[in-house]
Structures are given as C-alpha cells and as structure tokens.
Amino acid sequence: MVVFHVHRIAQRLNHSTLSSVLLHDSGHVSLLKMGSSRSINTAAKFRTWGLLPSNCSNVTSPCTSRTSYGPLSRYQIFLGLRHNEYCTTPGNGEKQTISVTFVDKDGEEKQIKVPVGMSLLEAAHENDIELEGACEGSLACSTCHVIVMDVDYYNKLEDPTDEENDMLDLAFGLTETSRLGCQVIAKPELDGIRVALPAATRNFAVDGFKPKPH
Amino acid sequence: MALSRALSFYRSFSTVPSQSLRVCIVGSGPAGFYTADKILKAHEGAEVDIVDRLPTPFGLVRSGVAPDHPETKVVTNQFSRVAQNGHCSFIGNVSLGSSISLAELRELYDAVVLSYGAESDQALGIPGEELAGIYAAREFVWWYNGHPDCRNLAPDLKSSDTAVIIGQGNVALDVARILLRPTAELATTDISCHALAALGESSIRKVYLVGRRGPAQAAFTAKELREVLRIKDLSIEIRQEDLSKTPADEEELKNNRIKRRIHELLSKAATPATSICSPGQKELHFVFFRKPDRFLESDCRNGYIAGLRMERTILKEDVGSGKQIAVGTGLFAEMECGLVLKSVGYKSIPVDGLPFDHHKGVVPNVQGRVLSEAYGDAQVEKGLYVCGWLKRGPTGIIATNLYCAEETQVASISEDVLRGAVTSRSGLSKPGREGLLQLLDSRNVKVVTFGGWEKIDNEEKRRGSLKNKPREKLTTWQDLLEVATK
C-alpha cells in the first residue's frame, strides 16, 4: 500500500478533515479522517486519474464510479462507512457480488449488484438510488433508513449496536425490520435481499410519538 | 407532471430564458437547503436564491450543533453542493425586515419560501427572570459556537460552583455537557476561543438539570443521554424514587421506543455506586418533578441571581389532551446557584407583512402554503410558503426538515406551479436575483456570496490548523464581513 498526504486531494474533494489516503492493491482508495472521535474508516470510489503520480505501480486500474456527476447530482463523491477497511483481498481483482433490490416509496423496484463488503448506502449512491445520507455514514443521522422486507434476511444481519439503535429511534416510519443503510454490509448470505425506502410520512410521528407542543 | 415537463421543454427552447421559475428562500439552515435542493431537482431551469441575515450559511448546523458533535455537521457538504449549483445563489448579510421587506421580495420573485427558523425563546414568565446570570440556552449555545450576536455574552462562570439548567431536552444536555466536559477535550473542537478560555477558568462543578415532569416525559434522546453519562470523572445523581413508574407512565412508554430506551438508561445510571465524591468533583444532577417558581436576587450583588425557588409537582392527566401534565403541590424549596440556563424551547419572530399565529409561534399554513390569518376565514397567500421551524414549531432534528421540505415543495410549490398559481399570467417574468441585487446595492447592503463564505471558511480552517482545531471561527460581524468581501 502506498500512503500519500492528501491536502491537495482534500482540496479537490472539499473535505479538509482527511489526513491521508491509502491505496489498496485492489484499486480501492481509503480516506482517513483526522480528529474523529470514532475510529471511522471511510472509503470512496472516485476518478483517480490525474490525482495520483503516474509512477505508482500499485494502481492496477483506476477506480471508476458509475455515479453521474451532472450539475444536479447529489453526490460528487460519496464517503461511506465500511468495516474491515484494512483487509486487502490477496491479489485477486475479482469481487464477489450479491443481488439487492431497492423498492422506492412509489413502489418502483431497482435491482442492483453490490460487491461484498460495500454498504447499502454506498451501493445506492453508485446506482443513483435516492437514499439520503446526511452524515455520510458516521452514525450521526437516520436519513439512510431502509426497511428489510423479508424477516428472514433481517435475521441474517448482525444485531444493531447501541449507536445504530440510538439513530433508528429517530428514523421516520420506523418498523420492526428497519436498519440504517450505512450499517448493512453486503455479504454472500444476503444475496437476493429486498429493502424498501420508507415513504415520507405526513405527520412526522415516530412509533406513535407526537412531537411535544412547546 | 407531464404538463410541467412540456412547459419546461418549451421554455428551454424559448428565446427568453428568464421565463424560468424564480424562487427566493429566506434562511439557509437545513429547511432552506433541503427546499432549495428539491426545487432545483423538480423544476428544470429554476433559479433559487437563498438569503440569510448572517454572512455564513447553514443556520443551526453551524451555530446550534455542539462543537463536540462534528459528524452531525457533515451535512453541510451536501448543502454546499446545492449552493454551488449554477442555478443557486447564496446571498448573505441580507436581513428580511431591514435590508429588504417581505412585500418587496414577493414583487421580485415568483415564490418566496420562509425558512428562517426560530431565533427567540420561550419565557418562563416568573419573577426575577430579568436578573443577570440568567440566559436562554440558545444564547449560551450561540456564545460557545461563535455566533456574532452573542460574542459579548460574557457569562460569569467564576462566582459560583452551581449552574441550573431548566428543561430536559437535547439542548439542555448539550449545555450541561459543555459546562462539564474536561476543557482539554473541547480544545480540539471548533468551539470558539473566547468560550474555551472562559470554560477553562470556570468554577462550575455542579449542574442541575431541572424538569417539571418525570423521567418518562424527558425530551432528550438516547445518543445524547448516553454521551453525557459517559463523561470522564463526572458523578451522575438520579433519585431512585423519581424512576418509579405509574400506570400512566407505563402506558406512555409502551408505545414509545425512544422514551423506553431513555428510561432504561436513566434507571441504569441511578444504580447507587460506591463512589466517593471527592471535593471539586463534577456532578450532574437530574432533578425531576420540580417547577421553577421564582428567581432569587443576590443580597451582595445587585441585580444578580443568587438562587431559585422551586415547587414540587405531581402528574395529572389533562382532560383535554389526555397527556400527563405537571401540577404544583404547594411544597417549595430553594437552592443556590450562580448561573441559570433556560432550555424550554425556541420561538419564531414575525416580520412585517407576514401573517403570524402568536399562540403557536408559527406562521399559519396548510402544507407549507401560508394563510392570511391564524384563525377564522383565511385565504392562501399567493406565492408565499414556509418550511422548517417557522412552519412546524421548533421541534425535531435536522432530518425532520427533509420531510418538511418534501411536503412544502411537492405538495404545495410544485402543484401551484403546475396550476399556474405562482407565475404571473401576463407572461412577464419577475426580476428575481438581478432585481434583488440591484435593490440591495442601491441601499448599500454588502452582499456576501457563497464565494465570500468560502473565504471565511478557508480563513477559519487556516486559523484552526494553527491550534489543532478543525476551525477557529470568526466571531464578530466586522471580521466576518471583512474576510468575506476582501
């Protein structure tokens, strides 16, 4: 792995809390945040050509992203939470993928292929699926809330941590099989999983809780 | 939808590009930015201007979110991308009501969306409230977050060891945490340096969080409570007897996941530990079933607070709403303190020409369309909308505005555009941004663009890097405007 100081890259990405970039053999790029109280490793896929020196022998192929970069695109760069960040795949460029279906609030379905190890939030953004991610995967919001449509798949997921449950508390349209999309990481057992994006609720009530009048 | 697509298809080939929808959003916090984002996505060619009275955007994300919660501020990345959209302009240092009137804005734009939030406070309405040493929590938060309006608040943190916070929501927990956290931990956040210095010399050791109802009714949420319970070297005091649940409490908790988890956390924290309170150790007391009755003036410091009198309460069911409300028992007790922070809710401020419901503290509206009256025979005000706290009252989280903006934009603005209820029938387009900037220029108003904010942003980061902080905020109007317009 090759380590770079990223002030120049950080400028380009408009993210000044980056402290360094790690380039994996597989072509993935990891960006480490500086000064975060949690040890968050964030990963991004972005166009790397032009950003890295040409003599860098570790770049097997530039990372490409299928996210559109039009003027109205919500995310130029997407930073997502990912576990096991330093686990580099030993040499093989092939990544196992699983099939995930997103069902939007109007009932429209979109089936995508998600590489094992990627979060559903990141996968959604790579495929132009409208899943908000206000805190960009740092467990500080509930906007990437998804509903796992099949309880069998829900049970295959690891239990949410206290931190995730704290954020789920505030999610709109919370259900028994709700999770945060940034915390659901693709693994082979989840192949075929279907998740629904919650409909925008009319009365902002969570779980029967009505906001207190002041 | 097909009609509006046809219209915009026609417009995109029109030789008069100014036929596009022109919207002005007043207030650049989450409500304003989520609304702008949705309008830009739904209406091809729309021009959206976001006006703010501050030179800096982002509203409470910048001035309300606590310094030790940087992840919550990440959403500004998304907002920045909206502002950098070619069809969007941030217009800072422009105050609705003084730089420009609402009537003038409605003349200049097809649609005006008011999302300027709630910059005032609920009063307790009890004797002694004007004594020095009593602040709204909002003022204290603005002070440590470097808001230029509270730069010179100068709260006295040195004459007493006790602070009382009235209210038990997340803002109350925020201010308690900032008062009690070791300052070494705050030194690497974006807390303003004048606050850091004052907190470094603070003699406050005991903080009381006072609520008139019980743990089952407390308004804070789990993440914030968990965080405050984990502060280093802090002794947590909760009375066991306050935690017993009545059948009415059980009923309330049964249907409410948030409150259930809060009650569990509080119960765990109340387990008596065999810890010995060393002198000077910091303490956080959760005080339930106490209503502030009056503030007591100091005998030696004229006009300054010395303590407060509280009345014990019990809960009774309110016949009208079915909720449990606090009722006084006639039993009083007094306690000493040198600082009081009132965290009992914000309040919106009306402007000239804006219908206002003084009872609820919001602009009367239906799904974001402003109504001419709060009660009685109200008509819809053409081209005028609200979003965020000004629409719903000061409740909810940042994400609440996502859904609020969706409602105002989709259910109201888009529908009105489709029906032709927004743009003028004569076909003459509104002056929009050009008109606004011309008018402001004629009044010598120094506008701050998003580029100007970026200069402030870069300067703050530069100053912060010298002190191992993510940023060192510019905290006076003079500094902000100087850097923004150089």
XYZ file of C-alpha atoms in Angstrom:
700
model
C 0.000 0.000 0.000
C 1.179 3.453 -0.718
C 0.408 6.316 1.629
C 0.009 9.921 0.482
C -0.620 13.120 2.311
C -3.786 14.435 0.857
C -4.024 18.149 1.282
C -4.201 18.534 -2.465
C -6.698 15.732 -2.840
C -8.645 17.007 0.144
C -8.936 20.384 -1.547
C -10.307 18.708 -4.632
C -12.733 16.673 -2.589
C -13.631 19.657 -0.433
C -13.033 17.605 2.675
C -10.410 19.135 4.860
C -10.560 16.621 7.667
C -8.827 13.985 5.555
C -5.416 13.169 6.844
C -4.153 10.515 4.484
C -5.014 8.265 1.602
C -4.314 4.580 1.432
C -4.180 2.907 -1.915
C -5.061 -0.748 -1.812
C -3.735 -3.324 -4.235
C -7.273 -3.919 -5.407
C -7.564 -0.333 -6.608
C -9.782 0.749 -3.727
C -8.924 4.018 -2.095
C -9.397 4.676 1.609
C -9.539 8.099 3.094
C -8.848 8.535 6.778
C -10.499 11.296 8.684
C -8.479 13.381 11.080
C -9.702 14.220 14.536
C -12.739 11.980 14.539
C -13.802 10.780 17.939
C -14.719 7.415 16.457
C -12.193 5.377 14.520
C -14.068 5.701 11.291
C -12.509 4.463 8.136
C -14.163 5.884 5.115
C -13.801 4.598 1.645
C -14.544 6.359 -1.575
C -14.621 5.398 -5.185
C -13.738 8.302 -7.391
C -11.920 9.108 -10.539
C -8.315 8.836 -9.518
C -6.625 9.514 -12.780
C -4.770 12.780 -12.589
C -4.744 12.706 -8.804
C -2.018 10.140 -8.289
C 1.555 10.048 -9.610
C 1.969 8.017 -12.775
C 4.847 6.010 -11.374
C 2.634 4.467 -8.759
C 2.900 0.776 -9.538
C 0.154 -0.234 -7.158
C -2.610 1.147 -9.284
C -3.880 -1.781 -11.266
C -6.756 0.142 -12.772
C -8.338 3.469 -11.920
C -11.366 3.292 -9.697
C -14.437 4.118 -11.658
C -17.710 5.177 -10.279
C -20.997 4.817 -12.031
C -22.409 7.758 -10.186
C -23.280 10.568 -12.558
C -21.522 13.850 -11.987
C -24.053 16.149 -13.589
C -24.698 19.532 -12.104
C -27.750 18.301 -10.227
C -26.103 15.119 -8.945
C -26.433 14.949 -5.216
C -23.075 13.424 -4.548
C -19.887 14.265 -6.329
C -18.005 11.999 -4.040
C -19.623 9.566 -1.720
C -17.919 8.633 1.521
C -19.311 5.532 3.154
C -18.731 3.642 6.342
C -17.112 0.307 5.838
C -15.850 -2.318 8.247
C -12.572 -4.234 7.914
C -11.053 -1.407 5.976
C -7.510 -2.658 6.042
C -8.436 -6.133 4.906
C -6.929 -6.187 1.434
C -8.013 -9.014 -0.801
C -4.923 -11.080 -1.523
C -4.150 -10.370 -5.115
C -7.387 -11.333 -6.836
C -9.111 -8.457 -8.660
C -12.494 -10.201 -8.728
C -15.049 -9.180 -6.164
C -17.996 -11.321 -5.249
C -21.309 -9.502 -5.665
C -24.789 -10.071 -4.344
C -28.123 -9.038 -5.747
C -30.014 -6.329 -3.841
C -33.404 -4.891 -4.762
C -34.393 -1.410 -3.666
C -38.079 -0.553 -3.617
C -38.758 3.183 -3.583
C -41.641 4.965 -1.896
C -43.740 4.752 -5.064
C -43.239 1.002 -5.249
C -40.768 1.104 -8.137
C -38.095 -1.551 -7.937
C -34.464 -1.442 -8.920
C -32.248 -4.494 -8.711
C -28.525 -3.915 -8.456
C -25.318 -5.848 -7.924
C -23.467 -4.965 -4.750
C -19.893 -6.095 -4.078
C -19.401 -7.972 -0.841
C -18.130 -5.538 1.788
C -19.944 -2.477 0.447
C -22.679 -0.811 2.479
C -26.191 -0.461 1.069
C -25.896 3.323 1.304
C -22.797 3.388 -0.853
C -24.364 0.913 -3.291
C -27.495 3.052 -3.557
C -25.492 6.132 -4.452
C -23.410 4.298 -7.002
C -26.650 3.320 -8.701
C -28.433 6.679 -8.464
C -30.956 5.385 -5.963
C -32.401 8.201 -3.892
C -31.238 7.285 -0.434
C -30.186 10.258 1.670
C -27.033 10.069 3.717
C -26.715 13.373 5.518
C -23.880 12.352 7.851
C -22.140 10.308 5.133
C -22.096 7.116 7.138
C -20.875 8.325 10.522
C -23.879 7.159 12.591
C -24.973 10.709 13.306
C -28.310 10.727 11.478
C -31.119 8.434 10.363
C -31.600 9.547 6.788
C -30.332 6.296 5.213
C -33.045 4.307 6.963
C -34.193 1.241 4.970
C -36.795 -1.401 5.732
C -35.733 -5.006 5.184
C -38.756 -6.522 3.521
C -38.182 -10.139 4.478
C -37.762 -11.010 8.142
C -35.503 -13.970 7.261
C -32.997 -11.613 5.702
C -33.377 -9.213 8.616
C -32.402 -12.009 10.987
C -29.251 -12.717 8.977
C -27.949 -9.269 9.784
C -25.816 -8.692 12.842
C -27.688 -7.006 15.650
C -27.588 -3.230 15.537
C -25.218 -1.610 18.026
C -26.492 0.792 20.684
C -25.251 3.612 18.475
C -27.272 2.424 15.484
C -30.343 1.869 17.670
C -29.994 5.411 19.010
C -30.212 6.722 15.454
C -33.009 4.310 14.488
C -35.010 5.756 17.393
C -35.322 8.928 15.336
C -35.968 7.369 11.933
C -39.204 8.207 10.186
C -41.576 5.335 9.549
C -39.589 3.003 11.813
C -40.572 -0.683 11.591
C -39.573 -3.947 13.277
C -37.186 -4.711 10.412
C -35.671 -1.259 9.966
C -31.925 -0.724 9.672
C -29.587 2.066 8.664
C -28.362 1.541 5.111
C -24.823 2.580 6.021
C -24.637 -0.247 8.557
C -25.886 -3.062 6.320
C -22.805 -4.533 4.704
C -23.196 -6.888 1.754
C -22.237 -10.477 2.465
C -22.995 -13.679 0.497
C -25.875 -14.735 2.789
C -27.757 -11.552 1.866
C -27.971 -12.376 -1.827
C -31.492 -11.552 -3.011
C -32.289 -9.167 -0.158
C -35.063 -6.642 -0.795
C -35.136 -3.306 1.021
C -37.764 -0.592 0.931
C -37.197 3.130 1.215
C -39.654 4.500 3.765
C -42.404 6.748 2.433
C -42.214 10.338 3.576
C -44.647 10.442 6.468
C -47.203 13.173 6.728
C -47.227 13.683 10.438
C -43.582 13.228 11.446
C -44.663 10.797 14.128
C -42.207 8.086 15.083
C -43.615 4.975 16.617
C -46.693 6.820 17.790
C -44.649 9.577 19.397
C -46.074 13.006 18.732
C -43.734 15.989 18.981
C -44.384 17.907 22.214
C -46.134 21.251 21.885
C -43.897 23.861 23.463
C -46.120 16.178 -14.197
C -46.372 15.774 -17.987
C -47.683 19.309 -18.260
C -44.813 20.816 -16.323
C -42.341 18.796 -18.398
C -43.950 20.104 -21.543
C -43.772 23.629 -20.224
C -40.118 23.360 -19.320
C -39.358 21.734 -22.673
C -40.992 24.742 -24.297
C -39.117 27.112 -22.046
C -35.776 25.559 -22.751
C -36.223 26.482 -26.389
C -37.697 29.853 -25.601
C -35.649 32.865 -26.553
C -36.473 34.434 -23.196
C -34.501 32.410 -20.641
C -35.945 34.449 -17.787
C -39.239 32.560 -18.092
C -37.934 30.079 -15.541
C -39.293 29.837 -12.047
C -37.645 32.287 -9.676
C -37.663 31.383 -6.026
C -36.278 33.160 -3.012
C -35.674 31.170 0.155
C -35.136 33.161 3.333
C -32.987 31.244 5.797
C -30.073 28.992 4.890
C -30.400 26.277 7.507
C -31.462 22.670 6.781
C -35.039 23.667 5.912
C -33.827 26.236 3.396
C -31.256 23.984 1.781
C -33.429 20.882 1.577
C -36.158 23.024 -0.017
C -33.667 24.501 -2.498
C -32.382 21.027 -3.355
C -35.872 19.728 -4.052
C -36.917 22.749 -6.107
C -33.794 22.513 -8.258
C -34.399 18.818 -8.856
C -38.085 19.200 -9.652
C -38.019 22.335 -11.796
C -35.593 22.402 -14.692
C -34.112 25.837 -15.125
C -35.468 27.205 -11.851
C -33.341 29.911 -10.233
C -33.151 29.643 -6.490
C -31.680 32.315 -4.236
C -31.028 31.567 -0.585
C -30.944 34.672 1.564
C -29.586 34.784 5.126
C -29.057 37.649 7.554
C -25.702 36.197 8.542
C -22.682 36.222 6.227
C -22.366 32.494 6.953
C -24.838 29.832 5.764
C -26.197 26.626 7.353
C -28.180 28.062 10.238
C -28.188 25.931 13.369
C -25.878 23.351 11.817
C -23.172 25.969 12.305
C -24.488 27.830 15.336
C -26.511 25.183 17.186
C -24.866 21.776 16.809
C -22.391 21.343 19.647
C -18.648 21.634 18.938
C -18.039 18.058 20.046
C -20.549 16.703 17.507
C -18.644 17.197 14.244
C -20.318 14.233 12.475
C -23.657 15.995 12.701
C -22.181 18.882 10.714
C -21.149 16.694 7.763
C -24.486 17.506 6.134
C -23.015 20.910 5.194
C -21.099 19.103 2.434
C -24.394 18.276 0.787
C -25.688 21.806 1.333
C -22.519 23.274 -0.185
C -23.061 21.233 -3.334
C -26.555 22.709 -3.602
C -25.218 26.240 -3.182
C -22.576 25.605 -5.828
C -25.199 24.578 -8.365
C -25.158 27.101 -11.206
C -28.837 27.888 -10.698
C -28.489 28.583 -6.998
C -27.046 31.620 -5.233
C -26.351 32.184 -1.575
C -26.998 35.836 -0.694
C -25.712 36.503 2.824
C -25.756 39.541 5.104
C -29.276 40.387 3.970
C -31.882 40.739 6.670
C -35.596 40.305 5.981
C -37.304 43.233 7.599
C -34.353 45.627 7.495
C -32.361 45.163 4.271
C -35.492 44.249 2.390
C -39.179 43.833 3.135
C -41.319 40.773 2.563
C -43.539 42.732 0.203
C -40.530 43.691 -1.905
C -39.345 40.071 -2.099
C -42.778 38.927 -3.233
C -42.620 41.501 -6.028
C -39.211 40.292 -7.134
C -39.816 36.527 -7.128
C -42.457 34.042 -8.304
C -42.297 32.235 -4.994
C -40.858 33.135 -1.611
C -40.185 30.393 0.913
C -39.608 31.498 4.500
C -37.415 29.115 6.442
C -35.736 31.425 8.915
C -36.475 29.301 11.926
C -36.885 30.471 15.485
C -34.355 32.927 16.879
C -36.152 33.870 20.059
C -37.006 31.997 23.239
C -39.932 30.850 25.308
C -40.054 32.782 28.529
C -40.874 31.156 31.861
C -42.896 34.179 32.896
C -41.852 34.022 36.556
C -40.495 36.742 38.882
C -36.797 37.507 38.701
C -36.394 36.358 35.119
C -34.577 39.581 34.214
C -31.803 39.086 36.778
C -28.256 38.941 35.485
C -26.828 35.447 35.260
C -29.973 34.044 33.664
C -29.670 33.248 29.963
C -31.621 31.397 27.348
C -29.763 28.206 26.465
C -29.859 29.458 22.874
C -27.740 32.466 23.844
C -25.237 30.272 25.647
C -25.053 27.901 22.657
C -24.588 30.831 20.245
C -21.852 32.108 22.573
C -19.767 28.946 22.549
C -20.483 28.378 18.872
C -19.153 31.799 17.964
C -22.361 33.407 16.685
C -21.580 37.118 16.242
C -24.781 38.191 18.041
C -23.614 36.566 21.278
C -19.912 37.236 21.015
C -20.027 39.511 24.062
C -22.407 37.464 26.220
C -19.599 37.007 28.770
C -21.438 34.656 31.146
C -19.920 34.691 34.619
C -18.637 31.182 35.242
C -16.363 32.128 38.134
C -18.516 33.348 41.012
C -20.339 30.128 41.771
C -19.893 26.381 41.611
C -23.510 25.664 40.657
C -25.426 26.017 37.404
C -29.115 25.223 36.974
C -30.495 24.242 33.578
C -34.258 24.379 33.252
C -35.546 21.879 30.724
C -34.642 18.307 29.886
C -34.222 18.177 26.127
C -31.156 17.703 23.968
C -30.215 21.376 24.119
C -30.208 21.133 27.929
C -27.891 18.117 27.678
C -25.657 19.951 25.214
C -25.113 22.928 27.506
C -24.641 20.658 30.527
C -22.037 18.674 28.660
C -20.138 21.746 27.520
C -20.094 23.024 31.107
C -18.868 19.700 32.489
C -16.547 18.220 29.888
C -12.827 18.488 30.618
C -11.720 21.523 28.618
C -8.760 19.595 27.201
C -11.327 17.569 25.236
C -13.025 20.729 23.982
C -9.748 22.320 22.941
C -9.563 20.268 19.726
C -13.120 21.080 18.610
C -14.419 24.131 16.746
C -15.620 25.735 19.978
C -14.948 29.464 19.890
C -11.783 30.507 21.668
C -13.453 33.065 23.944
C -15.722 30.315 25.275
C -12.881 27.843 25.651
C -10.926 30.390 27.677
C -13.914 31.142 29.927
C -14.648 27.443 30.432
C -11.010 26.850 31.277
C -11.403 29.237 34.207
C -14.876 28.102 35.148
C -15.624 27.239 38.739
C -18.868 25.455 37.865
C -18.713 21.956 39.352
C -22.370 21.079 39.876
C -25.016 21.192 37.181
C -28.695 20.578 37.902
C -30.998 19.584 35.048
C -34.442 20.544 36.279
C -37.674 19.292 34.728
C -41.232 19.770 35.904
C -42.243 16.230 34.950
C -40.624 12.801 35.326
C -38.092 10.562 33.557
C -40.831 9.050 31.404
C -41.559 12.501 29.959
C -37.985 13.726 29.481
C -37.449 15.024 25.956
C -33.810 14.131 25.357
C -32.773 11.227 23.142
C -30.581 8.205 23.742
C -27.371 9.179 21.940
C -27.116 12.456 23.825
C -28.010 10.932 27.187
C -25.546 8.087 26.743
C -22.838 10.580 25.902
C -23.384 12.721 28.973
C -23.452 9.670 31.241
C -20.008 8.717 29.961
C -18.213 11.965 30.704
C -14.939 11.333 32.490
C -14.808 11.983 36.226
C -18.433 13.006 36.386
C -20.711 11.803 39.126
C -24.320 11.259 37.991
C -27.069 11.807 40.563
C -30.563 10.489 39.913
C -33.013 9.691 42.709
C -34.314 6.114 42.646
C -37.759 7.224 43.766
C -38.101 9.503 40.717
C -37.752 6.468 38.485
C -40.762 4.520 39.710
C -43.381 4.320 37.000
C -47.071 4.930 37.448
C -49.575 3.008 35.286
C -49.992 6.172 33.222
C -46.200 6.252 32.698
C -46.227 2.608 31.628
C -48.920 3.420 29.091
C -46.857 6.307 27.716
C -43.732 4.197 27.454
C -45.489 1.226 25.934
C -45.915 2.936 22.575
C -42.756 4.929 22.553
C -39.452 3.297 21.745
C -37.423 6.457 22.286
C -38.743 7.065 25.797
C -38.484 3.392 26.774
C -34.789 3.354 25.974
C -34.267 6.654 27.791
C -35.957 5.313 30.905
C -33.723 2.224 30.787
C -30.607 4.362 30.516
C -31.668 6.566 33.411
C -32.503 3.555 35.569
C -29.069 2.045 34.966
C -27.408 5.354 35.787
C -29.299 5.655 39.062
C -27.947 2.400 40.490
C -26.155 3.595 43.624
C -22.437 3.153 43.140
C -19.993 3.040 45.988
C -18.182 6.044 44.560
C -16.978 8.683 46.936
C -17.483 12.240 45.818
C -14.123 13.915 46.116
C -14.177 17.675 46.715
C -14.196 19.570 43.466
C -15.540 16.542 41.618
C -18.053 17.422 38.965
C -21.647 16.413 39.466
C -24.650 16.211 37.176
C -27.988 16.038 38.971
C -31.183 15.027 37.191
C -33.955 16.784 39.105
C -37.497 15.682 38.269
C -40.930 16.928 39.339
C -39.740 20.466 40.126
C -41.202 23.591 38.560
C -39.272 26.897 38.879
C -41.386 29.335 40.885
C -39.170 32.432 41.099
C -35.583 33.530 40.819
C -33.914 34.981 43.925
C -31.781 38.089 43.836
C -28.404 38.225 45.477
C -28.017 40.352 48.630
C -24.450 41.341 47.832
C -24.613 41.646 44.050
C -27.341 43.984 42.955
C -29.475 42.701 40.107
C -27.696 39.369 40.058
C -29.110 35.911 40.625
C -28.300 34.019 43.813
C -30.695 31.103 43.626
C -34.148 29.888 42.724
C -37.270 28.643 44.397
C -38.874 25.515 43.004
C -42.255 23.933 43.549
C -42.715 20.196 43.786
C -45.103 18.789 41.183
C -47.176 15.711 40.598
C -48.546 14.485 37.305
C -52.204 14.648 36.480
C -53.983 13.698 33.322
C -55.026 16.702 31.278
C -58.648 16.075 30.360
C -58.384 17.833 27.022
C -55.287 16.196 25.560
C -55.132 13.012 27.622
C -51.473 13.759 28.368
C -49.858 13.900 31.766
C -49.151 17.455 32.887
C -47.307 18.815 35.911
C -49.400 20.349 38.663
C -47.977 22.256 41.642
C -48.324 20.773 45.144
C -47.655 23.924 47.177
C -44.401 22.491 48.534
C -41.424 24.732 47.853
C -37.683 24.512 48.284
C -34.842 26.877 47.468
C -31.408 26.270 46.105
C -28.366 28.418 45.429
C -26.847 28.924 42.018
C -24.852 31.482 40.065
C -25.900 30.615 36.536
C -29.273 29.676 35.067
C -29.805 28.467 31.515
C -33.397 28.252 30.322
C -33.827 25.485 27.817
C -37.591 25.441 27.450
C -37.987 25.962 23.734
C -37.395 28.462 20.959
C -39.836 30.912 19.449
C -40.118 32.362 15.946
C -40.085 36.098 15.249
C -42.711 37.576 12.909
C -41.871 40.209 10.282
C -43.954 42.987 8.751
C -46.487 41.741 6.258
C -46.290 38.159 7.498
C -49.381 36.512 8.989
C -48.446 35.041 12.366
C -50.060 32.781 14.936
C -48.827 34.261 18.216
C -50.332 31.457 20.245
C -48.450 28.660 18.487
C -45.495 30.824 17.485
C -45.633 29.765 13.829
C -46.816 31.160 10.505
C -50.339 29.884 9.789
C -50.125 27.472 6.898
C -51.520 24.398 5.234
C -48.836 22.010 3.989
C -46.477 24.944 3.741
C -48.801 27.351 1.894
C -49.065 30.496 4.018
C -52.548 31.503 5.107
C -53.655 35.087 5.573
C -54.973 34.502 9.088
C -54.275 32.202 12.011
C -57.950 31.631 12.713
C -61.243 32.327 11.043
C -61.697 32.960 7.361
C -58.227 32.532 5.940
C -57.128 32.639 2.332
C -53.995 31.215 0.808
C -51.314 33.844 0.233
C -50.154 33.567 -3.359
C -46.564 32.598 -3.877
C -45.696 32.540 -0.172
C -44.577 29.383 1.581
C -42.943 28.257 4.810
C -40.702 25.389 5.736
C -38.935 24.196 8.861
C -39.475 25.537 12.377
C -41.331 28.585 11.131
C -43.898 26.152 9.718
C -43.961 23.382 12.323
C -42.695 24.923 15.528
C -39.214 24.392 16.984
C -39.145 20.602 17.242
C -37.428 17.734 15.505
C -33.950 17.003 14.181
C -32.082 18.088 11.060
C -33.623 15.210 9.096
C -37.148 16.321 10.044
C -36.645 19.167 7.579
C -36.069 16.667 4.782
C -39.691 15.577 5.047
C -40.900 19.079 5.803
C -39.247 20.365 2.620
C -40.701 17.464 0.676
C -44.179 18.460 1.776
C -43.759 22.178 1.079
C -42.088 21.572 -2.246
C -44.039 18.640 -3.648
C -47.474 19.123 -2.184
C -47.543 22.877 -2.453
C -44.989 24.673 -4.600
C -44.865 22.149 -7.440
C -48.612 21.821 -7.524
C -49.061 25.584 -7.579
C -46.522 25.931 -10.402
C -48.390 23.287 -12.354
C -51.702 25.060 -11.872
C -50.181 28.370 -12.905
C -50.946 29.758 -9.481
C -47.408 31.035 -8.971
C -46.110 32.662 -12.137
C -47.865 35.771 -13.355
C -50.392 35.411 -16.138
C -49.114 38.374 -18.118
C -46.086 36.321 -19.135
C -43.709 38.953 -17.812
C -41.134 37.278 -15.671
C -40.182 38.513 -12.259
C -36.866 40.354 -11.819
C -35.518 37.707 -9.429
C -31.868 37.792 -8.485
C -30.896 40.728 -10.702
C -33.682 42.827 -9.229
C -32.803 41.860 -5.668
C -29.103 42.613 -6.060
C -29.857 45.952 -7.702
C -32.190 46.956 -4.886
C -29.713 45.892 -2.197
C -26.918 47.742 -3.954
C -28.984 50.909 -4.017
C -29.294 50.559 -0.235
C -25.566 49.966 0.237
C -26.080 46.475 1.572
C -22.850 44.483 1.313
C -23.954 41.111 -0.005
C -21.916 38.015 0.857
C -21.919 35.369 -1.876
C -21.104 31.700 -1.420
C -17.619 32.557 -2.616
C -17.450 35.071 0.228
C -18.447 32.345 2.683
C -15.729 30.127 1.208
C -13.200 32.817 2.059
C -14.486 32.834 5.639
C -14.413 29.032 5.656
C -10.819 28.861 4.440
C -9.647 31.518 6.871
C -11.327 29.742 9.799
C -9.709 26.458 8.813
C -6.359 28.132 8.423
C -6.581 29.680 11.878
C -7.790 26.368 13.299
C -4.862 24.449 11.855
C -2.521 26.599 13.951
C -4.241 25.380 17.101
C -5.019 21.763 16.251
C -8.704 22.607 15.804
C -10.814 21.886 12.716
C -11.507 25.622 12.560
C -11.213 28.773 14.609
C -14.430 30.666 13.960
C -14.573 34.345 13.119
C -16.952 35.677 15.725
C -17.518 39.368 15.039
C -19.596 40.927 12.290
C -16.627 43.068 11.368
C -14.212 40.150 10.930
C -16.747 38.083 9.018
C -17.588 40.848 6.546
C -14.002 41.924 6.152
C -12.810 38.441 5.213
C -15.855 37.677 3.061
C -15.628 40.770 0.940
C -11.881 41.172 0.547
